[in-house]
Coordinates of C-alpha atoms in Angstrom, one line a residue:
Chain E
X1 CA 0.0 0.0 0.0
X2 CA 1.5 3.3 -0.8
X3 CA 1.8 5.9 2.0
X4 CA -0.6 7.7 -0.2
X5 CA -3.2 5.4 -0.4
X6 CA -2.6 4.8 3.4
X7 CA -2.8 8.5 4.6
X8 CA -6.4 8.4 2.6
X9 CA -7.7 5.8 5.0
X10 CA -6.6 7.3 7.6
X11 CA -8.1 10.3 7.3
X12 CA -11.6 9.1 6.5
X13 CA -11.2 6.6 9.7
X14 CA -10.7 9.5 12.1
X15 CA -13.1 12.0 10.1
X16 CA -15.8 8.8 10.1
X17 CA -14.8 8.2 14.0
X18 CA -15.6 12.2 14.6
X19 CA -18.8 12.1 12.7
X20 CA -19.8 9.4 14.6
X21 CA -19.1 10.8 17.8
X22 CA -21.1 13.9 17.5
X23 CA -23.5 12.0 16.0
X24 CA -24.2 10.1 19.3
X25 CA -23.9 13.2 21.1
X26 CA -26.5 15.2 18.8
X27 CA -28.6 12.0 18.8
X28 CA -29.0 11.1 22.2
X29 CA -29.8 15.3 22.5
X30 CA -32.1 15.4 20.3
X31 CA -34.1 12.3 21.8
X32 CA -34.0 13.9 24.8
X33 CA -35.2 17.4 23.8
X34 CA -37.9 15.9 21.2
X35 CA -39.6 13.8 24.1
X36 CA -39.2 16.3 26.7
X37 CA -39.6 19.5 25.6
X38 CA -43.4 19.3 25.0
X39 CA -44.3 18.2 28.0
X40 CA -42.3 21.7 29.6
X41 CA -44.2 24.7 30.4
X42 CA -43.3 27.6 33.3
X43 CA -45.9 25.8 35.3
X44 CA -44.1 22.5 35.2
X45 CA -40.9 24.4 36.3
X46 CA -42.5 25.9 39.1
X47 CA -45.3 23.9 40.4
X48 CA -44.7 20.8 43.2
X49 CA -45.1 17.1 42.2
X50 CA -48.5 15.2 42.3
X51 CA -48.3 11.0 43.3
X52 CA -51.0 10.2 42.1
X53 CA -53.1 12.9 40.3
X54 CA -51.8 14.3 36.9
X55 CA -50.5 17.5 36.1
X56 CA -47.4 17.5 38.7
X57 CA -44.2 19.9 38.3
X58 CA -41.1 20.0 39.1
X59 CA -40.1 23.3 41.1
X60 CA -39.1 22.1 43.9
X61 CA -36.4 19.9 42.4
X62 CA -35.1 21.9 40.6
X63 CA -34.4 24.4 43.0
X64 CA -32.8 21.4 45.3
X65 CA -30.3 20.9 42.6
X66 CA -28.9 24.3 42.4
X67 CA -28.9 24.6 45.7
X68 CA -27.3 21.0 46.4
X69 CA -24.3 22.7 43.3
X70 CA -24.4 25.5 45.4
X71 CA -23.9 23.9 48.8
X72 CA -21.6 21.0 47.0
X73 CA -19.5 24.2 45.8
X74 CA -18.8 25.9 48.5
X75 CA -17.5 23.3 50.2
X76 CA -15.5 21.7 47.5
X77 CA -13.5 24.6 46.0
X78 CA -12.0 25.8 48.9
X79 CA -10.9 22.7 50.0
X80 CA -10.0 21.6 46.9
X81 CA -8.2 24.7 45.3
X82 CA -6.1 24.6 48.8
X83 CA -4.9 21.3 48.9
X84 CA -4.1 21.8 45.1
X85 CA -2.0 24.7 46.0
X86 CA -0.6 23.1 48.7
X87 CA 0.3 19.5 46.0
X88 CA 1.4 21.7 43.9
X89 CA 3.7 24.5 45.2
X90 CA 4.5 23.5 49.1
X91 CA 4.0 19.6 49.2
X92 CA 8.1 17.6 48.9
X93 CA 8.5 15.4 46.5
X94 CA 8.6 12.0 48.5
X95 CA 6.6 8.8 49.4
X96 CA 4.0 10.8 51.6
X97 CA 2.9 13.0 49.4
X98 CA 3.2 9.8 46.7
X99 CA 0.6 8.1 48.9
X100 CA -1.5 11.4 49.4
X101 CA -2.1 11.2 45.3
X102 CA -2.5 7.4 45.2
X103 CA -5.4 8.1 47.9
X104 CA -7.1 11.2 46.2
X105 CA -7.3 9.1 43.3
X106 CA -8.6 6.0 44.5
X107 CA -11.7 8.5 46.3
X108 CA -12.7 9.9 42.9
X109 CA -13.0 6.4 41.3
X110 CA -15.5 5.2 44.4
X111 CA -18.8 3.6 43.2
X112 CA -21.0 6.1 44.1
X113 CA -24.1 3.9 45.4
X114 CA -21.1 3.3 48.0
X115 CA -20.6 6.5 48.8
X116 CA -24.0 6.7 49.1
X117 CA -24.1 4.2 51.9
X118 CA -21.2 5.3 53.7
X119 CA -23.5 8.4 54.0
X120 CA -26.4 6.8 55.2
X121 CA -24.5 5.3 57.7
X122 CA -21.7 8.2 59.0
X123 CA -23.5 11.2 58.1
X124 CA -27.2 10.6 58.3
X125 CA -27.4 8.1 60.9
X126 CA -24.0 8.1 63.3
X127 CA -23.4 12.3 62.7
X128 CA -27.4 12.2 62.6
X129 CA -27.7 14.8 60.1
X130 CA -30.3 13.2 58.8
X131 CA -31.9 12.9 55.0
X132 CA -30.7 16.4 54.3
X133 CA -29.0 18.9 51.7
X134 CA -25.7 18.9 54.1
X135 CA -25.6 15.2 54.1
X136 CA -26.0 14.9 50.4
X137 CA -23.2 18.0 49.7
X138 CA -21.0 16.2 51.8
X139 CA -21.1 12.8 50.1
X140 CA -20.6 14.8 47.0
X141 CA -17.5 16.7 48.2
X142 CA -16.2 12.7 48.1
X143 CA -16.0 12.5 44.1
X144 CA -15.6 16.4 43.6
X145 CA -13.2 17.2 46.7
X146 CA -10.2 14.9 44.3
X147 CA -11.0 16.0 41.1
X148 CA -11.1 19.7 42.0
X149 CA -7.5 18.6 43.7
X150 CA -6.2 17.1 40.9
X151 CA -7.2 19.5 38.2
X152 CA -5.6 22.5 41.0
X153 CA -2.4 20.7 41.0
X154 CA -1.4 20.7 37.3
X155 CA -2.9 23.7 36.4
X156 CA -0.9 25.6 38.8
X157 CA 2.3 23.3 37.8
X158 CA 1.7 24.2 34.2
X159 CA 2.1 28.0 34.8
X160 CA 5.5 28.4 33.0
X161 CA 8.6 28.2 35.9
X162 CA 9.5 31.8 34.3
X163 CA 6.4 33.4 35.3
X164 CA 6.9 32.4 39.0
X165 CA 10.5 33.2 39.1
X166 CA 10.3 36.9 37.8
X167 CA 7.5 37.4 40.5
X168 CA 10.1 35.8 43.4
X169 CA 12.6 38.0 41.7
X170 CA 10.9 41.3 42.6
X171 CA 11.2 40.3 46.1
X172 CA 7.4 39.1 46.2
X173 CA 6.5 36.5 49.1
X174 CA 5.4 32.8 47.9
X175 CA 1.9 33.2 48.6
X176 CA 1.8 36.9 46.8
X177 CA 3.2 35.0 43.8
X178 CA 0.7 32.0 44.0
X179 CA -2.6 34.4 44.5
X180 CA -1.4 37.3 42.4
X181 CA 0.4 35.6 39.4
X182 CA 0.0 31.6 39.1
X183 CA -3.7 31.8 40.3
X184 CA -4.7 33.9 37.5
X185 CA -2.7 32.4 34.6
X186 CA -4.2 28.8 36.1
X187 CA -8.0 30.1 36.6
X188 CA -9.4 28.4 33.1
X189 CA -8.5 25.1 33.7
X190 CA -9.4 25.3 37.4
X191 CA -12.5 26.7 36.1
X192 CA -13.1 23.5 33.2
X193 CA -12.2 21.4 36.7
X194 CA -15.3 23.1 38.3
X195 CA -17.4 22.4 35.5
X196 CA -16.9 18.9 35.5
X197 CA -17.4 18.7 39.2
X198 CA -20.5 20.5 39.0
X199 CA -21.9 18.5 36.6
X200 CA -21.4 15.6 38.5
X201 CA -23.4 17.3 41.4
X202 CA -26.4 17.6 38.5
X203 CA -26.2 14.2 37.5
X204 CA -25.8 12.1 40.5
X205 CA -28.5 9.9 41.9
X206 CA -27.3 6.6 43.3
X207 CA -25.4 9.0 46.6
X208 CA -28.2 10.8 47.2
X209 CA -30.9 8.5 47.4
X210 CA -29.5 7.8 51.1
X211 CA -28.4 11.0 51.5
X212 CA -30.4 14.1 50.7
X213 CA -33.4 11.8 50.7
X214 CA -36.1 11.1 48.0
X215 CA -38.7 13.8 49.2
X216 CA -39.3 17.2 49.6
X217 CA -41.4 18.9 52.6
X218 CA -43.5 21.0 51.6
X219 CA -41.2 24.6 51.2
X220 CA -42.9 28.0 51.6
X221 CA -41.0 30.0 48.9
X222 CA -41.6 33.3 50.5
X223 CA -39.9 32.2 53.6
X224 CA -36.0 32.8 53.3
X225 CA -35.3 32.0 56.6
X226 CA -32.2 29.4 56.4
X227 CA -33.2 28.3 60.2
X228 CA -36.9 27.7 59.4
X229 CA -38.1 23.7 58.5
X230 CA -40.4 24.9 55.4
X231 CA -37.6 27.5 54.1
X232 CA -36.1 26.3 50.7
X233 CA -32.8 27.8 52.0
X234 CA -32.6 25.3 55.1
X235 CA -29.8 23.2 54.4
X236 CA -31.0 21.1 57.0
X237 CA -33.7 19.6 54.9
X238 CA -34.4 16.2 53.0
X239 CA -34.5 17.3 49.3
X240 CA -35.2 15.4 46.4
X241 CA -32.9 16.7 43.6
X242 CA -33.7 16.5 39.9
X243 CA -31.5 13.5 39.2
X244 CA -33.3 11.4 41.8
X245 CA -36.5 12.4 40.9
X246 CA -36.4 11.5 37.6
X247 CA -34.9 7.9 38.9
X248 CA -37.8 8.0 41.7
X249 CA -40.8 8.3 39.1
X250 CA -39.3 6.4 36.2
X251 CA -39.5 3.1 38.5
X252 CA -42.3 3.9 41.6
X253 CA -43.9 6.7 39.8
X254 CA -48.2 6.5 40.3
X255 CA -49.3 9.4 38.5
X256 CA -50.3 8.8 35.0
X257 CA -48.5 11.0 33.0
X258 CA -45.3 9.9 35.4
X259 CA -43.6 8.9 31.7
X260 CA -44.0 12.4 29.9
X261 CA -43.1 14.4 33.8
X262 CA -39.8 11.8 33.5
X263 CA -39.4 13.1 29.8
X264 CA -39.6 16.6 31.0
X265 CA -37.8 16.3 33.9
X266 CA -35.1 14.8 31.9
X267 CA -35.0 17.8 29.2
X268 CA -34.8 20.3 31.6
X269 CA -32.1 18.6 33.4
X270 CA -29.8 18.5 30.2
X271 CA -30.6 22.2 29.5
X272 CA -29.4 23.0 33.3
X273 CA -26.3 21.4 33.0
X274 CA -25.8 23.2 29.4
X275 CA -26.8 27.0 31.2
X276 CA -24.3 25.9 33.6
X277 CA -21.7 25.6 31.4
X278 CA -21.8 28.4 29.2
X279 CA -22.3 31.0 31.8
X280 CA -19.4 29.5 34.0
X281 CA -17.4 29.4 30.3
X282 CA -18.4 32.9 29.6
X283 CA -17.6 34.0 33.4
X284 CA -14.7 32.5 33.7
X285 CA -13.4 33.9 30.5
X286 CA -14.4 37.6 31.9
X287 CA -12.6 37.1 34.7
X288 CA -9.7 36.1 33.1
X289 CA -9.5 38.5 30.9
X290 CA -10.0 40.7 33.3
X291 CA -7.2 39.3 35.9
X292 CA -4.1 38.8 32.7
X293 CA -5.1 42.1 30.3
X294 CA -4.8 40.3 27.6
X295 CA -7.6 40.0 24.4
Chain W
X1 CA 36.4 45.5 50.1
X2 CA 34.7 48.1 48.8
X3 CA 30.8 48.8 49.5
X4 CA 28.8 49.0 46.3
X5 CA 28.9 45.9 44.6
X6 CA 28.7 41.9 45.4
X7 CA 31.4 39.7 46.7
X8 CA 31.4 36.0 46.3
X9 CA 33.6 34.1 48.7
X10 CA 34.0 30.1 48.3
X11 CA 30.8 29.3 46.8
X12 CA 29.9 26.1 45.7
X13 CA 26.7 24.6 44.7
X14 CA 25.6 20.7 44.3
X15 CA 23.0 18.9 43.0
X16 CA 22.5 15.9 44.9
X17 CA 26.0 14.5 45.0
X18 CA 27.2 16.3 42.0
X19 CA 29.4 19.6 42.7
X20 CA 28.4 22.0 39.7
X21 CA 30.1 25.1 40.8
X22 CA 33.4 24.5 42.5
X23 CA 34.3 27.1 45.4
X24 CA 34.2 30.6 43.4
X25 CA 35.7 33.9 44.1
X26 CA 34.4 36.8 42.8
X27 CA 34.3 40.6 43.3
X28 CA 31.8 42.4 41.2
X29 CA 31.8 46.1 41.3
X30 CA 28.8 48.7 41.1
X31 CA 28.9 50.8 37.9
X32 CA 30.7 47.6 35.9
X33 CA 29.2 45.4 34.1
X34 CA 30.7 42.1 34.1
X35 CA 30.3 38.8 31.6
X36 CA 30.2 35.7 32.8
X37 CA 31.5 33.2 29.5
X38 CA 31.8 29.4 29.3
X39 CA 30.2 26.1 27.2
X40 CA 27.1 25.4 28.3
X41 CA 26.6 23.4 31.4
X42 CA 30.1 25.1 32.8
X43 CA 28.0 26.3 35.8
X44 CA 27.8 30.3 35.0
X45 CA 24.0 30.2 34.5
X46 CA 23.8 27.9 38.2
X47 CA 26.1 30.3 39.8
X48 CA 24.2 33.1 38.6
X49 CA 20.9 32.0 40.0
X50 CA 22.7 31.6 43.2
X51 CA 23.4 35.3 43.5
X52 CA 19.9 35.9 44.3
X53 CA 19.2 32.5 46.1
X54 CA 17.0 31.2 42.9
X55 CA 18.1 28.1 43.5
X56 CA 16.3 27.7 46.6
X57 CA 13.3 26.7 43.9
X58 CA 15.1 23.7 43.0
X59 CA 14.5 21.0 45.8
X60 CA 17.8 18.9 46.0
X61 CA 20.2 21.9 45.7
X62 CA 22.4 22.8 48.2
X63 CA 24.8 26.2 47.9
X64 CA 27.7 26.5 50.9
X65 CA 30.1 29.3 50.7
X66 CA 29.4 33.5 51.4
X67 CA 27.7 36.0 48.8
X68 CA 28.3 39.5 50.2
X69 CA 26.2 42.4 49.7
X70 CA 25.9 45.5 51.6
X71 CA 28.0 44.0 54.7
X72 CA 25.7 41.1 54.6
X73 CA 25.9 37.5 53.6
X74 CA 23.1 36.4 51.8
X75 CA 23.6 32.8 52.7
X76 CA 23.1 33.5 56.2
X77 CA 19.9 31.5 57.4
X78 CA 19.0 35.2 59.0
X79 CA 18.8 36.9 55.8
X80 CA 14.9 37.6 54.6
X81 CA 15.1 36.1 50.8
X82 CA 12.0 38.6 50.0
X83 CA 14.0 41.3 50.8
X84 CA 16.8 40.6 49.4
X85 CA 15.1 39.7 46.5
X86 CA 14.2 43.2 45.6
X87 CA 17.7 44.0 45.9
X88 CA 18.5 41.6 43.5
X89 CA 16.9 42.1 39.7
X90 CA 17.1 39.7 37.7
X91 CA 16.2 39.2 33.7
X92 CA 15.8 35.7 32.1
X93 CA 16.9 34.3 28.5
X94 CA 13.2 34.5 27.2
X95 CA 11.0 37.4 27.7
X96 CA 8.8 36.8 30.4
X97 CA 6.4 39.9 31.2
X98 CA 3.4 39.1 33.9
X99 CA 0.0 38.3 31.8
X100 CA -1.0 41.7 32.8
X101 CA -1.2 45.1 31.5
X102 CA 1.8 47.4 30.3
X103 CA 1.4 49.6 33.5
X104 CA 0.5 46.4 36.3
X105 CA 3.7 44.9 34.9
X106 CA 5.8 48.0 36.6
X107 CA 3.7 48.8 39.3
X108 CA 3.0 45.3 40.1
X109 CA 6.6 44.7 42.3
X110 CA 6.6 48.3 44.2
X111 CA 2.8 48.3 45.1
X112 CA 3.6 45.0 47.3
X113 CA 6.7 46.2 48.4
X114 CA 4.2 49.7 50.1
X115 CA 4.0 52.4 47.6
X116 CA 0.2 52.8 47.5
X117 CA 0.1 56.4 46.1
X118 CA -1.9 56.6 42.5
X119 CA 0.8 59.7 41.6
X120 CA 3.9 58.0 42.7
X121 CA 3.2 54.4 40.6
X122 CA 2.6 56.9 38.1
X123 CA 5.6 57.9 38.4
X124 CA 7.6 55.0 39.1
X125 CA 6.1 53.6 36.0
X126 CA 7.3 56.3 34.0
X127 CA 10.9 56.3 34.9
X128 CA 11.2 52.8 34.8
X129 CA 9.9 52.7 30.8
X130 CA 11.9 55.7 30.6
X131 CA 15.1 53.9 31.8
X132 CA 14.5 51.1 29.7
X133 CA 14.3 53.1 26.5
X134 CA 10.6 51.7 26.3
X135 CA 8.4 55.1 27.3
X136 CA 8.2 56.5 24.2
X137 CA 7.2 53.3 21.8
X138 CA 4.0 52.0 25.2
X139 CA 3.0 55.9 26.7
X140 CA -0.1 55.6 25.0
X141 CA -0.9 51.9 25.5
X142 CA 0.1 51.1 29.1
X143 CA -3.1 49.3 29.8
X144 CA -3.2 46.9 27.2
X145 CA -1.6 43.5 27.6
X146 CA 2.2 43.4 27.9
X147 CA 1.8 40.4 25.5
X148 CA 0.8 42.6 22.6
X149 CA 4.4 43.8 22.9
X150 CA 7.4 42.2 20.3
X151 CA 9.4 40.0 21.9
X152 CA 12.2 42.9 22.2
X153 CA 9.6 45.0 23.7
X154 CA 8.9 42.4 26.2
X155 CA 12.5 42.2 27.2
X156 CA 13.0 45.7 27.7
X157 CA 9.8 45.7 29.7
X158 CA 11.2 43.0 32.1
X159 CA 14.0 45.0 32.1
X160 CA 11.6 47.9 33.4
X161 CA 9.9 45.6 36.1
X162 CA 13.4 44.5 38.1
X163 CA 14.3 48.2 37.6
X164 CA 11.2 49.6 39.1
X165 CA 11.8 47.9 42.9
X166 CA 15.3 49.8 43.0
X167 CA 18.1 47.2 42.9
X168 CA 21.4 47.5 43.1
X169 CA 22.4 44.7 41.3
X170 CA 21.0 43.2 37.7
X171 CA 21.5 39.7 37.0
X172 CA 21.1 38.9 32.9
X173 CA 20.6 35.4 32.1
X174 CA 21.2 35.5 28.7
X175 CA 19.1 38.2 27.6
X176 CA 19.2 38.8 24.1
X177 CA 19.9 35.4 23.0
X178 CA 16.4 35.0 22.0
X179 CA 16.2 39.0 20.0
X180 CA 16.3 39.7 16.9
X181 CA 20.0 41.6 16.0
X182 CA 18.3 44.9 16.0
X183 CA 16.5 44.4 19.4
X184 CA 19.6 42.7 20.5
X185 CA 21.4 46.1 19.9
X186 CA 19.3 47.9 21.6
X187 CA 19.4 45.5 24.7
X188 CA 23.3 46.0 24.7
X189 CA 22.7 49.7 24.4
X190 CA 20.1 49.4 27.5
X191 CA 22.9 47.9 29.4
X192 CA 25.5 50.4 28.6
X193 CA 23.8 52.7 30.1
X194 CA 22.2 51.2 33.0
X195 CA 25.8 50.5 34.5
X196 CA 26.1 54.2 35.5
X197 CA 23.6 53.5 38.2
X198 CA 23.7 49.6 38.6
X199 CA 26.1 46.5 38.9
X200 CA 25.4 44.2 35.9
X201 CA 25.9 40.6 35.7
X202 CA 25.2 39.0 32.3
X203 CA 25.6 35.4 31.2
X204 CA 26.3 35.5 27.8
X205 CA 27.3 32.7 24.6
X206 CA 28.2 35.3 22.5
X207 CA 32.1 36.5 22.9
X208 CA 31.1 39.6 20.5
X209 CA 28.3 41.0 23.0
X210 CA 30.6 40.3 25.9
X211 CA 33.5 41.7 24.1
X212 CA 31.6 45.0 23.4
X213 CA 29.4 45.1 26.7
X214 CA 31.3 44.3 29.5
X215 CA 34.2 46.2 31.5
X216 CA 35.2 42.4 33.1
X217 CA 35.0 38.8 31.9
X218 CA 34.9 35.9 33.8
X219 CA 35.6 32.5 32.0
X220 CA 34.1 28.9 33.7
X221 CA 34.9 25.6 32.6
X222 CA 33.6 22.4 34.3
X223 CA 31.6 24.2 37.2
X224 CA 35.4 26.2 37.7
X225 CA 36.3 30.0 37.1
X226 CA 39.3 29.6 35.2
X227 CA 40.0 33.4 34.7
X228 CA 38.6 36.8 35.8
X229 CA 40.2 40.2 34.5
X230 CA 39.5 43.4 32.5
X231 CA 37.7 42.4 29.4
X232 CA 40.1 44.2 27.2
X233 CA 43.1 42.0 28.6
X234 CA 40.5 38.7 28.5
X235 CA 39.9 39.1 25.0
X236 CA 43.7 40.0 23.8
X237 CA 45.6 38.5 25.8
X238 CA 44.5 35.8 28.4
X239 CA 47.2 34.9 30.6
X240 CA 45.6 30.8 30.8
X241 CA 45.6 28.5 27.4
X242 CA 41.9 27.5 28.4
X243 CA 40.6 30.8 27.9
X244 CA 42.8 31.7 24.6
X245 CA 41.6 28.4 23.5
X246 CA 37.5 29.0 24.1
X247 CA 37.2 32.6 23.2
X248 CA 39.0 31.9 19.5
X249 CA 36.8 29.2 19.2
X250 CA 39.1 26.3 19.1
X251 CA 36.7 24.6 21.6
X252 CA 33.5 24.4 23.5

């Protein structure tokens, strides 16, 4: 075969393997949309689920899963932007940190109806937190907390060695250096990380079926009290995010249209997780752009 | 020993087991600039880093001997590195401005270091660009990104930055080996007149730029200084066979 002939095939393989790709992706989209998207109206978004009648919405989910990414958030990025720093920049090169890698890697590739369990049984019943929002963040902050470390750590050790030298040079301390000049030049790919955690948080179901519970009380959305029971702000809560709902319906579900509210449910979880992206993309790239001057 | 300029008393530096600069003595004095000359991996570019404790960065590095600088030894475990940082400028082989603006670039360094004052960064920023024959070609784009600038741009603007903490001393690393000839020239013409006011140390590859740059010249070979004197003298007539040998070319 010339080299020709075999440069041809090669280039229609990977071309054919592309299309193909984004045609699952566009197909599986499309299903989703086409099935869903009729069935989604501003008083499906807003109104609370029926069990047995027909007609139920979705609000209150929905609002659990932005504020479970919230919660999830705030917990994780600290945490996990810190201990990159600390991999990265402060942490020797020897067996301990070694093992501290080998274990942040092993918690991201947990089964997460595991996780799930281990939060059951720690969190809600032994720290008796209870089905609640907190519970649920928490076993979250399991996959996210290594991931968010992981994706730190080489985005901080890919800022070039130059950039962090001339800053020493001037006579600036470590940290100044880290906050002022790495931090920055680091921020997109610590942002992508953030993404991907967050849309783990969107997605997962099997951890928090035992953990932020598979019901919602009944939430008085004019009540922004974070200490009251019926406030939507109460971290304290059992709530039933998107994800599990979908789950919860799909298989137990009673009221009749339960198929086309699981359709819905479905779409307007995919269209989330797509918001979420952009706005975090386009944020992200503000800031930057912002932070380095440049175009 | 006179009070202006950097002293370097037995200084070795190791990596792991293996000794790369071998127990140097060196007097550099203000208002000189001095070349340091060798094949690569001699140890000039190590030793350099060492003057302002750079190496620190590089885990299994370990530097014994005294630097002096204003009646202090740097090596000292006392000495703040931070401060004696600022003291210390430094420029690398490649450009490497801050992903910042023209004007954070300058006022970046003496903002941490206190000076808060609008007018006086103003100022600063000014003389600095000034200084570094680079006012004139940014005054009317000091906000936009100190990327947009040519790469000889960018070098004379990190040139700006380690001038605008106040140094005394100005390690060069190189710093025109990546320049075009005409931005090249008007780096050597930069350092030429800088050494009124500074002490310049400048690793260089290139015997014409030390030859035309430097008041002194000091040749290494295998992590050893084989010969320090006047340039003039270095470059006519070396008193070692080494250094007659390198600087025509007939090795390294």
């Amino acid at each position: 075969m010339s080299a020709k002939l075999a440069n041809r095939i090669a280039t229609v393989v990977i071309i054919a393997v592309a299309i193909f790709i984004v045609a699952i992706l566009a197909g599986l989209l499309g299903y989703i949309l086409v099935r869903g998207l009729g069935h989604v109206s501003w008083d499906f978004l807003t109104s609370v689920p029926q069990s047995i009648r027909e007609g139920g919405g979705i609000g209150p989910q929905l609002f659990n899963s932005v504020f479970l990414l919230v919660l999830t958030l705030l917990i994780t990025v600290p945490l996990g932007v810190g201990a990159g720093i600390y991999m990265s920049e402060y942490a020797k090169a020897n067996r301990f940190t070694d093992f501290i890698r080998l274990v942040v890697e092993v918690l991201s590739s947990f089964p997460s109806i595991v996780v799930g369990l281990f939060g059951l049984l720690v969190l809600v019943h032994y720290f008796g937190l209870g089905y609640s929002l907190f519970a649920g963040a928490l076993a979250l902050t399991v996959f996210n907390l290594p991931l968010m470390v992981r994706i730190t750590e080489q985005a901080i050790r890919a800022v070039p060695k130059e950039q962090k030298e001339a800053s020493l040079a001037l006579g600036l301390s470590r940290w100044k250096t880290i906050t002022s000049i790495m931090l920055p030049i680091a921020m997109p790919n610590i942002l992508t990380g953030t993404i991907l955690a967050s849309g783990r948080v969107f997605g997962e179901a099997a951890a928090l079926l035992f953990t932020a519970g598979m019901s919602s009380p009944r939430l008085d959305f004019t009540n922004w009290n974070p200490f009251s029971s019926n406030s939507p702000l109460n971290p304290f809560r059992p709530a039933e995010t998107l994800a599990v709902h979908i789950w919860k319906i799909n298989s137990e579900g009673l009221a009749p249209d339960a198929a086309e509210i699981a359709a819905g449910a479905s779409a307007v979880l995919v269209i989330v997780v797509l918001l979420f992206n952009f706005t975090a993309r386009f944020i992200g790239g503000y800031i930057h752009r912002k932070f380095t001057a440049s175009k | 020993m006179p009070n202006n300029g950097l002293y370097v008393r037995d200084l070795s530096v190791y990596y792991g087991k293996k000794q790369a600069v071998k127990e140097i003595n060196l007097d550099f004095a203000a208002k000189e600039v001095t070349a340091l000359i060798g094949p690569s991996g001699c140890g000039k570019s190590t030793f350099l880093r060492s003057l302002n404790r750079m190496n620190d960065l590089i885990g299994d590095a370990r530097i014994t001997g005294e630097i002096w600088i204003e009646d202090k030894n740097i090596n000292d475990p006392s000495v703040d590195v931070v401060l004696l940082r600022q003291k210390i400028g430094m420029v690398w082989q490649r450009p490497n401005p801050f992903h910042k603006s023209i004007y954070e670039n300058i006022a970046f360094g003496p903002r941490y270091h206190g000076i808060k004052n609008k007018k006086q960064l103003n100022e600063i920023v000014e003389t600095s660009l000034r200084k570094a024959a680079l006012w004139e070609e940014t005054k009317d784009r000091l906000h936009q990104s100190a990327l947009s600038l040519s790469g000889g741009q960018q070098q004379r603007l990190c040139i700006a930055r380690s001038l605008a903490v106040k140094p005394k001393i100005i390690l060069m690393d190189e710093p025109a080996s990546a320049l075009d000839p005409v931005s090249t020239a008007k780096i050597e013409e930069l350092i030429s007149e800088l050494k009124q006011d500074y002490c310049i140390i400048i690793v260089t590859h290139n015997m014409h730029q030390a030859a035309r740059i430097s008041d002194k010249t000091a040749f290494f070979f295998m992590g050893e200084l084989v010969e320090f004197d006047d340039t003039q003298k270095m470059f006519t007539n070396p008193s070692k066979k080494q250094t007659d040998d390198y600087i025509s070319g007939r090795f390294g």
